[in-house]
Each structure stands twice: as structure tokens, then as C-alpha cells.
Amino acid sequence: MSNLDQNFWDERYRAGQTGWDIGYVSPPLKDYIDQLTDKNLRILIPGGGNSYEAEYLLQQGFTDVTVVDISAEIVKKLQDKHASKGFKAICEDFFEHEGQYDLVLEQTFFCAIDPSLRPRYVHKMHELLTPSGRLAGLLFNRPFEGGPPFGGTVEEYKGLFEETFDLKRMSPAANSILPRQGFEVFFVASPKVN
């Protein structure tokens, strides 16, 4: 397996090898964003790539959106495109990121990291969220050969999250894009408070 480091992801962007990039905000995430009323939520999008979700959030009047991506290539592009108040693009390893957020949106980041890092992902999400915060987004409910992307199952995800998160929802996404229909689950989780 390739070393999924900054060079790996920079090269994917330079070569246009971005099969995960659908070119617009994912419909299930758009629907979730549309029902949010507090425009001052501190929102994080890890491994944000071209960040159509971040762009949509800004268009909807959200004032505190942060994208963290390990690719300097994509972060520079985001900084140039969205040099606006309320938007931050940070080139950093997600696992080194510090901050407190009310909402973390998951869109193709979980499936891009080595599956051995998934328990660390759950721990880091718990650390980054406020006690009343939410982690929401999409996960693949299917296997993949090789990777990335790396797939999984609902049962696996429930096992990963249940110790430190209350799963509010984990169900098939009703409005996935055509190639992903039947293979995505939408989930919302809140951190358990000790």
C-alpha cells in the first residue's frame, strides 16, 4: 500500500486523480446543512479536498468554517479561492490538529485514511468536538479492493463509535449520487460526556 502522506495526496491532485471528487456538495450533506439554523457554529471539514461543502456553508451564511487537509497543493488552491472572513484552510495532518468545534462534517476523509487509524480517528473526533457537538456525514457501506478508498460495514462503524459516541443516526443515505446509491450510510453522532 502507498504511504498516504502529503506527497501522495499532492500528486493525486496534480495528476487529476480525484475520483472521489463529485464536483459539487454531496446531496446528503447539503440536506443536512440546510436544516442547520445556527450560522455561528464552529465547523470543521477534515481532509476537505476541494471543499464544495465549505463553499456551500459560506454561501449559506456560516461564519466559522475550517478545512484541514494534508495536501499543500489543495490548501493553497482553497486559500486563493476563498480568501474570505470566516474561512480557514490549514495544511496539516488531521491527527495533529487542535481546536474545538460544534460540528465536524465527514465527507470522504474516513475512507481515505488507513483503516488501522480508525480508532485514532474516533478518539481525535471526540477530542475536537465540544460536549454538545456533532459529527455528521457519509461512510461507505461496502468493501473496496486495495484503497484508498477503504470501505467497511455498519456493524464495524457502530463498534468503533459506540464506546465514545452516541449514534443519533446511522442509516442508508436516501439521496446519494447515482454511483454511490445503496453504498452510503449517513450518520450523526455526539460525543459521550464522562
Coordinates of N, CA and C in Angstrom, one line a residue, residues 1-21 46-50 68-75 91-95 107-115 117 147-150:
M1 N 0.8 -1.2 0.0 CA 0.0 0.0 0.0 C 0.9 1.2 0.0
S2 N 0.4 2.3 -0.7 CA 1.1 3.5 -0.7 C 1.2 4.2 0.6
N3 N 2.2 5.0 0.8 CA 2.3 5.8 2.1 C 1.3 7.0 1.8
L4 N 0.3 7.0 2.6 CA -0.8 8.1 2.4 C -0.4 9.4 3.0
D5 N 0.8 9.9 2.6 CA 1.3 11.1 3.2 C 1.0 12.4 2.3
Q6 N 1.6 13.5 2.6 CA 1.3 14.7 1.9 C 1.7 14.5 0.4
N7 N 2.9 13.9 0.1 CA 3.3 13.7 -1.2 C 2.3 12.9 -2.1
F8 N 1.8 11.9 -1.4 CA 0.8 11.0 -2.1 C -0.4 11.8 -2.6
W9 N -1.0 12.6 -1.6 CA -2.2 13.4 -1.9 C -1.9 14.6 -2.8
D10 N -0.7 15.2 -2.7 CA -0.4 16.3 -3.6 C -0.3 15.8 -5.0
E11 N 0.3 14.6 -5.2 CA 0.5 14.0 -6.5 C -0.9 13.7 -7.1
R12 N -1.8 13.2 -6.3 CA -3.1 12.8 -6.8 C -3.8 14.1 -7.3
Y13 N -3.7 15.2 -6.6 CA -4.3 16.5 -7.1 C -3.6 17.0 -8.3
R14 N -2.3 16.9 -8.4 CA -1.6 17.4 -9.5 C -1.9 16.6 -10.8
A15 N -2.1 15.3 -10.6 CA -2.4 14.4 -11.7 C -3.9 14.4 -12.1
G16 N -4.7 15.0 -11.3 CA -6.1 15.0 -11.5 C -6.7 13.6 -11.2
Q17 N -6.1 12.9 -10.4 CA -6.6 11.5 -10.0 C -7.5 11.7 -8.7
T18 N -8.6 12.3 -8.9 CA -9.5 12.7 -7.8 C -10.9 12.1 -8.0
G19 N -11.0 10.8 -8.2 CA -12.2 10.1 -8.5 C -13.3 10.3 -7.4
W20 N -12.9 10.6 -6.2 CA -13.8 10.9 -5.1 C -14.5 12.2 -5.2
D21 N -14.0 13.1 -6.0 CA -14.4 14.5 -6.2 C -15.6 14.5 -7.1
P46 N -12.5 17.8 7.8 CA -11.2 17.2 7.7 C -11.0 16.6 6.4
G47 N -9.8 16.6 5.9 CA -9.5 16.0 4.6 C -10.4 16.6 3.5
G48 N -10.6 17.9 3.6 CA -11.7 18.6 2.8 C -11.5 18.7 1.3
G49 N -10.3 18.4 0.8 CA -10.2 18.4 -0.7 C -10.7 19.7 -1.2
N50 N -11.4 19.7 -2.3 CA -11.9 20.9 -3.0 C -13.0 21.6 -2.2
V68 N -9.2 21.3 7.1 CA -7.8 20.8 7.3 C -7.6 19.7 6.3
D69 N -6.5 19.8 5.6 CA -6.1 18.8 4.6 C -4.6 18.7 4.6
I70 N -4.1 17.5 4.4 CA -2.6 17.2 4.4 C -2.0 17.7 3.1
S71 N -2.7 18.0 2.1 CA -2.2 18.3 0.8 C -2.0 19.8 0.7
A72 N -0.7 20.3 0.6 CA -0.4 21.7 0.4 C -0.9 22.2 -0.9
E73 N -1.0 21.3 -1.9 CA -1.5 21.7 -3.2 C -2.9 22.2 -3.1
I74 N -3.8 21.4 -2.5 CA -5.2 21.8 -2.4 C -5.4 22.9 -1.4
V75 N -4.7 23.0 -0.3 CA -4.9 24.0 0.6 C -4.5 25.4 0.0
C91 N -3.1 23.5 6.1 CA -2.3 22.3 5.7 C -1.7 21.7 6.9
E92 N -2.3 20.5 7.3 CA -1.9 19.9 8.5 C -2.4 18.5 8.5
D93 N -1.7 17.6 9.2 CA -2.1 16.3 9.4 C -3.3 16.4 10.4
F94 N -4.4 15.8 10.0 CA -5.6 15.9 10.9 C -5.4 15.5 12.3
F95 N -4.5 14.5 12.5 CA -4.3 13.9 13.8 C -3.4 14.9 14.7
Q107 N -16.8 13.8 4.9 CA -17.1 13.5 3.5 C -15.8 13.0 2.8
T108 N -15.7 11.7 2.7 CA -14.6 11.0 2.0 C -13.2 11.1 2.8
F109 N -13.2 11.6 4.0 CA -12.0 11.6 4.8 C -11.7 10.2 5.5
F110 N -12.8 9.7 6.1 CA -12.7 8.5 6.9 C -12.2 7.3 5.9
C111 N -12.7 7.3 4.7 CA -12.4 6.2 3.8 C -11.0 6.4 3.1
A112 N -10.4 7.6 3.3 CA -9.1 7.9 2.7 C -8.0 7.5 3.6
I113 N -8.2 7.4 4.9 CA -7.1 7.1 5.8 C -7.0 5.6 6.0
D114 N -5.8 5.1 6.3 CA -5.6 3.7 6.5 C -6.5 3.2 7.6
P115 N -7.2 2.1 7.3 CA -8.2 1.5 8.3 C -7.6 1.3 9.7
L117 N -6.0 3.4 11.3 CA -6.1 4.6 12.0 C -7.5 5.0 12.5
G147 N -7.1 0.3 -2.0 CA -7.5 1.5 -1.4 C -6.4 2.6 -1.5
P148 N -6.7 3.8 -1.2 CA -8.0 4.3 -0.9 C -8.9 4.4 -2.1
P149 N -10.2 4.4 -1.9 CA -10.9 4.4 -0.7 C -10.9 3.0 0.0
F150 N -11.1 3.1 1.4 CA -11.2 1.9 2.2 C -12.7 1.8 2.7

